[in-house]
mmCIF file of C-alpha atoms in Angstrom:
data_model
loop_
_atom_site.group_PDB
_atom_site.id
_atom_site.type_symbol
_atom_site.label_atom_id
_atom_site.label_comp_id
_atom_site.label_asym_id
_atom_site.label_seq_id
_atom_site.Cartn_x
_atom_site.Cartn_y
_atom_site.Cartn_z
ATOM 1 C CA MET A 1 -15.270 -10.768 -176.426
ATOM 2 C CA SER A 2 -17.748 -12.486 -174.112
ATOM 3 C CA LEU A 3 -20.090 -14.950 -175.792
ATOM 4 C CA THR A 4 -23.857 -14.617 -175.492
ATOM 5 C CA SER A 5 -25.053 -17.927 -174.087
ATOM 6 C CA TYR A 6 -28.490 -19.393 -174.894
ATOM 7 C CA LEU A 7 -30.317 -22.501 -173.723
ATOM 8 C CA VAL A 8 -33.284 -23.730 -175.769
ATOM 9 C CA SER A 9 -35.332 -26.667 -174.499
ATOM 10 C CA GLY A 10 -37.282 -28.915 -176.856
ATOM 11 C CA ALA A 11 -34.707 -28.198 -179.554
ATOM 12 C CA ASN A 12 -34.972 -31.415 -181.539
ATOM 13 C CA ARG A 13 -37.767 -30.233 -183.845
ATOM 14 C CA GLY A 14 -40.249 -27.500 -184.712
ATOM 15 C CA ILE A 15 -39.860 -24.106 -183.090
ATOM 16 C CA GLY A 16 -37.009 -25.263 -180.862
ATOM 17 C CA LEU A 17 -34.950 -26.498 -183.802
ATOM 18 C CA GLY A 18 -35.779 -23.292 -185.653
ATOM 19 C CA LEU A 19 -34.530 -21.193 -182.744
ATOM 20 C CA VAL A 20 -31.246 -23.083 -182.519
ATOM 21 C CA THR A 21 -30.792 -22.890 -186.295
ATOM 22 C CA ALA A 22 -31.213 -19.114 -186.261
ATOM 23 C CA LEU A 23 -29.018 -18.570 -183.210
ATOM 24 C CA ALA A 24 -26.235 -20.718 -184.665
ATOM 25 C CA THR A 25 -25.710 -18.149 -187.431
ATOM 26 C CA ARG A 26 -24.998 -15.339 -184.975
ATOM 27 C CA PRO A 27 -21.453 -14.282 -184.151
ATOM 28 C CA ASN A 28 -20.122 -14.511 -180.597
ATOM 29 C CA THR A 29 -22.896 -16.888 -179.598
ATOM 30 C CA VAL A 30 -23.033 -20.294 -177.960
ATOM 31 C CA VAL A 31 -26.262 -22.312 -177.980
ATOM 32 C CA PHE A 32 -27.115 -25.192 -175.686
ATOM 33 C CA ALA A 33 -29.835 -27.283 -177.316
ATOM 34 C CA GLY A 34 -31.861 -29.507 -175.021
ATOM 35 C CA ALA A 35 -33.517 -32.668 -176.321
ATOM 36 C CA ARG A 36 -35.295 -35.540 -174.582
ATOM 37 C CA ASN A 37 -33.416 -38.109 -176.665
ATOM 38 C CA PRO A 38 -30.303 -36.552 -178.227
ATOM 39 C CA ALA A 39 -29.348 -39.754 -180.053
ATOM 40 C CA ALA A 40 -32.582 -39.614 -182.062
ATOM 41 C CA ALA A 41 -32.356 -35.868 -182.801
ATOM 42 C CA THR A 42 -30.905 -36.299 -186.287
ATOM 43 C CA GLN A 43 -31.480 -32.774 -187.593
ATOM 44 C CA LEU A 44 -30.229 -31.211 -184.383
ATOM 45 C CA ASN A 45 -27.096 -33.346 -184.388
ATOM 46 C CA ASP A 46 -26.430 -32.440 -188.017
ATOM 47 C CA LEU A 47 -26.740 -28.769 -187.092
ATOM 48 C CA ALA A 48 -24.382 -29.221 -184.154
ATOM 49 C CA ALA A 49 -21.831 -30.922 -186.410
ATOM 50 C CA LYS A 50 -22.033 -27.995 -188.817
ATOM 51 C CA HIS A 51 -21.578 -25.473 -185.998
ATOM 52 C CA SER A 52 -19.455 -27.511 -183.603
ATOM 53 C CA ASP A 53 -17.977 -24.384 -182.044
ATOM 54 C CA LYS A 54 -21.405 -22.941 -181.236
ATOM 55 C CA VAL A 55 -24.059 -25.626 -180.767
ATOM 56 C CA HIS A 56 -23.942 -28.119 -177.909
ATOM 57 C CA VAL A 57 -26.633 -30.811 -177.675
ATOM 58 C CA LEU A 58 -27.719 -31.809 -174.168
ATOM 59 C CA LYS A 59 -30.093 -34.385 -172.760
ATOM 60 C CA LEU A 60 -32.899 -32.349 -171.194
ATOM 61 C CA VAL A 61 -36.199 -33.899 -170.114
ATOM 62 C CA SER A 62 -39.020 -31.611 -168.951
ATOM 63 C CA GLY A 63 -39.605 -31.866 -165.221
ATOM 64 C CA ASP A 64 -36.623 -34.141 -164.561
ATOM 65 C CA LYS A 65 -34.786 -32.104 -161.944
ATOM 66 C CA PRO A 66 -31.736 -34.368 -161.526
ATOM 67 C CA GLY A 67 -31.367 -34.536 -165.308
ATOM 68 C CA ASN A 68 -31.748 -30.774 -165.647
ATOM 69 C CA LEU A 69 -29.118 -30.234 -162.967
ATOM 70 C CA ALA A 70 -26.739 -32.535 -164.835
ATOM 71 C CA ALA A 71 -27.294 -30.523 -168.026
ATOM 72 C CA VAL A 72 -26.609 -27.296 -166.135
ATOM 73 C CA GLU A 73 -23.309 -28.734 -164.908
ATOM 74 C CA GLN A 74 -22.295 -29.356 -168.522
ATOM 75 C CA ILE A 75 -23.228 -25.789 -169.437
ATOM 76 C CA LYS A 76 -21.262 -24.466 -166.472
ATOM 77 C CA LYS A 77 -18.103 -26.215 -167.658
ATOM 78 C CA ILE A 78 -18.410 -24.799 -171.179
ATOM 79 C CA SER A 79 -19.844 -21.336 -170.660
ATOM 80 C CA GLY A 80 -20.041 -20.571 -166.962
ATOM 81 C CA HIS A 81 -23.241 -18.599 -167.398
ATOM 82 C CA LEU A 82 -26.515 -18.324 -169.307
ATOM 83 C CA ASP A 83 -27.786 -15.065 -170.770
ATOM 84 C CA VAL A 84 -31.070 -16.327 -172.219
ATOM 85 C CA VAL A 85 -33.107 -19.422 -171.391
ATOM 86 C CA ILE A 86 -35.974 -20.169 -173.779
ATOM 87 C CA ALA A 87 -38.358 -22.711 -172.252
ATOM 88 C CA ASN A 88 -39.761 -24.123 -175.466
ATOM 89 C CA ALA A 89 -40.363 -27.798 -174.649
ATOM 90 C CA GLY A 90 -44.047 -28.610 -174.421
ATOM 91 C CA ILE A 91 -46.856 -30.895 -175.525
ATOM 92 C CA GLY A 92 -50.391 -30.413 -176.798
ATOM 93 C CA ASP A 93 -51.560 -33.726 -178.164
ATOM 94 C CA TYR A 94 -54.802 -34.693 -176.439
ATOM 95 C CA PHE A 95 -58.121 -33.214 -177.528
ATOM 96 C CA ALA A 96 -61.269 -33.580 -175.444
ATOM 97 C CA SER A 97 -64.154 -31.620 -173.959
ATOM 98 C CA THR A 98 -64.470 -31.009 -170.223
ATOM 99 C CA LEU A 99 -66.733 -34.054 -169.869
ATOM 100 C CA GLU A 100 -64.446 -36.299 -171.899
ATOM 101 C CA MET A 101 -61.099 -35.123 -170.548
ATOM 102 C CA LYS A 102 -59.064 -37.792 -168.777
ATOM 103 C CA PRO A 103 -57.486 -36.501 -165.550
ATOM 104 C CA GLU A 104 -54.258 -38.334 -166.366
ATOM 105 C CA GLU A 105 -53.991 -36.337 -169.613
ATOM 106 C CA MET A 106 -54.360 -33.079 -167.693
ATOM 107 C CA THR A 107 -51.634 -34.264 -165.331
ATOM 108 C CA ARG A 108 -49.349 -35.228 -168.216
ATOM 109 C CA HIS A 109 -49.706 -31.814 -169.870
ATOM 110 C CA PHE A 110 -49.088 -29.996 -166.579
ATOM 111 C CA ASP A 111 -46.052 -32.159 -165.818
ATOM 112 C CA VAL A 112 -44.393 -31.285 -169.128
ATOM 113 C CA ASN A 113 -45.601 -27.748 -169.761
ATOM 114 C CA VAL A 114 -45.783 -26.288 -166.251
ATOM 115 C CA ASN A 115 -43.495 -28.359 -164.059
ATOM 116 C CA GLY A 116 -41.032 -28.581 -166.927
ATOM 117 C CA THR A 117 -40.858 -24.786 -167.109
ATOM 118 C CA LEU A 118 -40.603 -24.474 -163.329
ATOM 119 C CA VAL A 119 -37.791 -27.022 -163.057
ATOM 120 C CA LEU A 120 -35.924 -25.399 -165.939
ATOM 121 C CA PHE A 121 -36.086 -22.050 -164.164
ATOM 122 C CA GLN A 122 -35.026 -23.504 -160.823
ATOM 123 C CA THR A 123 -32.046 -25.351 -162.254
ATOM 124 C CA THR A 124 -30.782 -22.648 -164.620
ATOM 125 C CA TYR A 125 -31.204 -19.741 -162.209
ATOM 126 C CA PRO A 126 -27.671 -20.009 -160.759
ATOM 127 C CA LEU A 127 -26.206 -19.598 -164.258
ATOM 128 C CA LEU A 128 -28.647 -16.822 -165.161
ATOM 129 C CA LYS A 129 -27.436 -14.908 -162.095
ATOM 130 C CA GLU A 130 -23.962 -14.867 -163.640
ATOM 131 C CA SER A 131 -25.247 -12.869 -166.637
ATOM 132 C CA ALA A 132 -25.234 -9.080 -166.762
ATOM 133 C CA ALA A 133 -28.671 -9.109 -168.414
ATOM 134 C CA PRO A 134 -30.408 -12.453 -167.795
ATOM 135 C CA LYS A 135 -33.629 -13.384 -169.573
ATOM 136 C CA PHE A 136 -35.976 -16.302 -168.903
ATOM 137 C CA VAL A 137 -38.514 -16.682 -171.696
ATOM 138 C CA PRO A 138 -41.116 -19.465 -171.747
ATOM 139 C CA ILE A 139 -43.184 -20.005 -174.877
ATOM 140 C CA GLY A 140 -46.732 -18.812 -174.243
ATOM 141 C CA SER A 141 -49.918 -19.298 -176.228
ATOM 142 C CA LEU A 142 -53.143 -17.551 -177.099
ATOM 143 C CA VAL A 143 -54.890 -20.718 -175.973
ATOM 144 C CA GLY A 144 -53.623 -20.001 -172.462
ATOM 145 C CA SER A 145 -55.651 -16.791 -172.240
ATOM 146 C CA VAL A 146 -58.600 -17.349 -169.891
ATOM 147 C CA SER A 147 -60.761 -14.797 -171.706
ATOM 148 C CA ILE A 148 -59.905 -15.603 -175.324
ATOM 149 C CA GLY A 149 -58.275 -19.008 -175.312
ATOM 150 C CA SER A 150 -61.248 -20.657 -173.623
ATOM 151 C CA GLN A 151 -63.364 -19.643 -176.630
ATOM 152 C CA PHE A 152 -60.873 -20.955 -179.169
ATOM 153 C CA PRO A 153 -62.539 -23.329 -181.687
ATOM 154 C CA ALA A 154 -60.674 -26.427 -180.536
ATOM 155 C CA ARG A 155 -60.874 -28.925 -177.674
ATOM 156 C CA MET A 156 -57.508 -27.903 -176.267
ATOM 157 C CA LEU A 157 -58.413 -28.037 -172.586
ATOM 158 C CA ALA A 158 -55.268 -29.785 -171.346
ATOM 159 C CA TYR A 159 -52.915 -27.636 -173.410
ATOM 160 C CA GLY A 160 -54.758 -24.372 -172.752
ATOM 161 C CA ALA A 161 -55.046 -24.866 -169.000
ATOM 162 C CA SER A 162 -51.364 -25.752 -168.760
ATOM 163 C CA LYS A 163 -50.344 -22.684 -170.771
ATOM 164 C CA ALA A 164 -52.518 -20.474 -168.555
ATOM 165 C CA ALA A 165 -50.557 -21.872 -165.620
ATOM 166 C CA VAL A 166 -47.293 -21.112 -167.426
ATOM 167 C CA HIS A 167 -48.380 -17.490 -167.839
ATOM 168 C CA TYR A 168 -49.103 -17.289 -164.100
ATOM 169 C CA LEU A 169 -45.759 -18.896 -163.299
ATOM 170 C CA VAL A 170 -43.952 -16.316 -165.426
ATOM 171 C CA ARG A 171 -45.708 -13.501 -163.618
ATOM 172 C CA LYS A 172 -44.665 -14.887 -160.235
ATOM 173 C CA ILE A 173 -41.063 -15.242 -161.386
ATOM 174 C CA TYR A 174 -41.171 -11.626 -162.516
ATOM 175 C CA GLN A 175 -42.502 -10.432 -159.158
ATOM 176 C CA GLU A 176 -40.009 -12.440 -157.129
ATOM 177 C CA HIS A 177 -36.892 -11.758 -159.213
ATOM 178 C CA PRO A 178 -36.364 -8.089 -160.102
ATOM 179 C CA GLU A 179 -32.920 -8.971 -161.440
ATOM 180 C CA LEU A 180 -34.482 -10.926 -164.328
ATOM 181 C CA THR A 181 -36.218 -9.972 -167.534
ATOM 182 C CA THR A 182 -38.882 -12.644 -167.842
ATOM 183 C CA PHE A 183 -41.954 -12.887 -170.036
ATOM 184 C CA ALA A 184 -43.975 -15.357 -172.084
ATOM 185 C CA VAL A 185 -43.773 -14.891 -175.841
ATOM 186 C CA ASN A 186 -46.394 -16.129 -178.272
ATOM 187 C CA PRO A 187 -44.836 -17.798 -181.335
ATOM 188 C CA GLY A 188 -47.927 -17.093 -183.421
ATOM 189 C CA ASP A 189 -50.969 -19.276 -183.714
ATOM 190 C CA GLY A 190 -50.721 -22.243 -186.031
ATOM 191 C CA VAL A 191 -46.963 -22.339 -186.563
ATOM 192 C CA ALA A 192 -46.123 -25.069 -189.085
ATOM 193 C CA THR A 193 -44.964 -27.736 -186.632
ATOM 194 C CA ASP A 194 -45.898 -31.351 -185.986
ATOM 195 C CA MET A 195 -48.074 -30.286 -183.058
ATOM 196 C CA ALA A 196 -49.984 -27.769 -185.165
ATOM 197 C CA THR A 197 -50.489 -30.339 -187.913
ATOM 198 C CA ARG A 198 -52.014 -32.791 -185.417
ATOM 199 C CA THR A 199 -54.272 -30.058 -184.087
ATOM 200 C CA PHE A 200 -55.470 -29.056 -187.546
ATOM 201 C CA GLU A 201 -56.242 -32.690 -188.332
ATOM 202 C CA ALA A 202 -58.041 -33.376 -185.051
ATOM 203 C CA GLU A 203 -60.087 -30.199 -184.753
ATOM 204 C CA PRO A 204 -62.672 -29.211 -187.411
ATOM 205 C CA GLY A 205 -62.745 -25.668 -186.028
ATOM 206 C CA MET A 206 -59.116 -25.208 -186.982
ATOM 207 C CA LYS A 207 -59.541 -26.040 -190.637
ATOM 208 C CA GLY A 208 -58.807 -23.175 -192.987
ATOM 209 C CA MET A 209 -56.050 -21.686 -190.847
ATOM 210 C CA THR A 210 -52.873 -21.014 -192.787
ATOM 211 C CA PRO A 211 -49.799 -22.266 -190.902
ATOM 212 C CA ILE A 212 -47.152 -19.684 -190.081
ATOM 213 C CA PRO A 213 -43.675 -20.684 -191.324
ATOM 214 C CA VAL A 214 -41.359 -21.688 -188.487
ATOM 215 C CA GLU A 215 -38.686 -19.296 -189.745
ATOM 216 C CA ASP A 216 -41.093 -16.346 -189.567
ATOM 217 C CA SER A 217 -42.153 -17.306 -186.050
ATOM 218 C CA VAL A 218 -38.564 -17.692 -184.887
ATOM 219 C CA ASN A 219 -37.392 -14.410 -186.403
ATOM 220 C CA GLY A 220 -40.288 -12.586 -184.790
ATOM 221 C CA MET A 221 -39.676 -14.060 -181.361
ATOM 222 C CA LEU A 222 -35.934 -13.467 -181.424
ATOM 223 C CA ASN A 223 -36.563 -9.866 -182.422
ATOM 224 C CA ILE A 224 -38.647 -9.474 -179.268
ATOM 225 C CA ILE A 225 -36.265 -11.376 -177.019
ATOM 226 C CA ASP A 226 -33.270 -9.389 -178.264
ATOM 227 C CA GLY A 227 -34.874 -6.053 -177.475
ATOM 228 C CA ALA A 228 -36.702 -6.988 -174.292
ATOM 229 C CA THR A 229 -35.882 -5.218 -171.067
ATOM 230 C CA ARG A 230 -37.616 -5.360 -167.737
ATOM 231 C CA GLY A 231 -40.600 -3.034 -167.351
ATOM 232 C CA ILE A 232 -41.208 -1.461 -170.753
ATOM 233 C CA PRO A 233 -43.629 1.419 -170.053
ATOM 234 C CA ARG A 234 -47.269 0.579 -170.616
ATOM 235 C CA ARG A 235 -47.704 3.540 -172.959
ATOM 236 C CA ARG A 236 -45.587 1.737 -175.545
ATOM 237 C CA VAL A 237 -48.152 -1.034 -175.922
ATOM 238 C CA ARG A 238 -50.089 -0.892 -179.140
ATOM 239 C CA GLN A 239 -51.746 -3.334 -181.468
ATOM 240 C CA LEU A 240 -49.164 -5.169 -183.499
ATOM 241 C CA ARG A 241 -48.884 -8.162 -185.724
ATOM 242 C CA TRP A 242 -48.274 -11.407 -183.843
ATOM 243 C CA HIS A 243 -44.560 -11.345 -184.608
ATOM 244 C CA GLN A 244 -44.138 -7.832 -183.225
ATOM 245 C CA VAL A 245 -45.270 -8.606 -179.703
ATOM 246 C CA HIS A 246 -44.126 -6.087 -177.101
ATOM 247 C CA LEU A 247 -43.933 -6.884 -173.425
ATOM 248 C CA VAL A 248 -45.415 -4.789 -170.648
ATOM 249 C CA ASN A 249 -44.167 -5.251 -167.107
ATOM 250 C CA ALA A 250 -42.266 -8.216 -168.527
ATOM 251 C CA ALA A 251 -45.321 -10.449 -168.736
ATOM 252 C CA ARG A 252 -47.959 -8.911 -170.982
ATOM 253 C CA PHE A 253 -48.284 -8.768 -174.714
ATOM 254 C CA THR A 254 -50.687 -7.475 -177.312
ATOM 255 C CA MET A 255 -51.433 -9.019 -180.695
ATOM 256 C CA VAL A 256 -53.685 -8.684 -183.696
ATOM 257 C CA SER A 257 -54.434 -10.963 -186.594
ATOM 258 C CA PRO A 258 -51.397 -12.383 -188.379
ATOM 259 C CA ALA A 259 -53.158 -11.248 -191.522
ATOM 260 C CA GLY A 260 -53.180 -7.698 -190.204
ATOM 261 C CA GLY A 261 -56.965 -7.413 -190.292
ATOM 262 C CA SER A 262 -59.261 -6.385 -187.491
ATOM 263 C CA CYS A 263 -60.724 -9.028 -185.208
ATOM 264 C CA SER A 264 -64.314 -10.032 -185.803
ATOM 265 C CA GLY A 265 -64.865 -11.384 -182.305
ATOM 266 C CA PRO A 266 -63.399 -13.999 -179.996
ATOM 267 C CA HIS A 267 -64.902 -16.801 -182.093
ATOM 268 C CA HIS A 268 -62.587 -15.891 -184.959
ATOM 269 C CA PRO A 269 -59.427 -18.061 -184.873
ATOM 270 C CA PHE A 270 -57.214 -15.094 -185.686
ATOM 271 C CA CYS A 271 -58.760 -12.725 -183.161
ATOM 272 C CA ILE A 272 -55.859 -12.267 -180.795
ATOM 273 C CA SER A 273 -55.976 -8.714 -179.544
ATOM 274 C CA ILE A 274 -55.293 -9.548 -175.900
ATOM 275 C CA ARG A 275 -53.019 -8.977 -172.953
ATOM 276 C CA LEU A 276 -51.637 -11.919 -171.035
ATOM 277 C CA GLY A 277 -49.978 -12.154 -167.668
ATOM 278 C CA ALA A 278 -51.954 -9.319 -166.083
#
């Protein structure tokens, strides 16, 4: 039986580690886990040792095209193809208003979040073409919504602008590559990761938000990725909980409050009834 082959970038911690952990339990699956510094990825290496027949740790640095190509060569030798690429690696660690924002911080966020996603697509595309049903899935964000994210109660300009660019990039990939299923998936807002913890600590407007367990986020996203096909009819879109996101035209999704309540306006941190990638 042919193995389903996954690549997850940013797999050394948080959502990325959660994705690899969940995928490692699946039968007939091989997972390539990308990390900037594999030697320091203790938890990831422990997981790979436990599932040595399934999990392969690779050095993968966002935006480093030669390094990404080298990782792809390793994947090619082991698997020969990729069925699903999840572009998870990203940063969001500088908080400032438009007047205070340092241009170099904007550049740093775009280099990792946008160029990193672009380079990952460019370098993995030859192996995705070898799959019967290839999927390229970057991690999106509510903060990357121009209409809603810009009103989010946090100074997340660098992160939000870069995620908006990721959403646009995904849409262009979709338009240019009809052979691919590609869409941005929102992991939920305030997933219990190191990045979310830093945001909660730095931004008064984020206080009071209850972090979403990584396992819940991962299970929700994988449920969507598993069932995603290119061009789900628009009529199937309806308001859903964050972890039941459905795609429309492979780049749009609709969400409501993780608590299941109605939104009280765009100022509310859990008001996420939106469509992205239009």
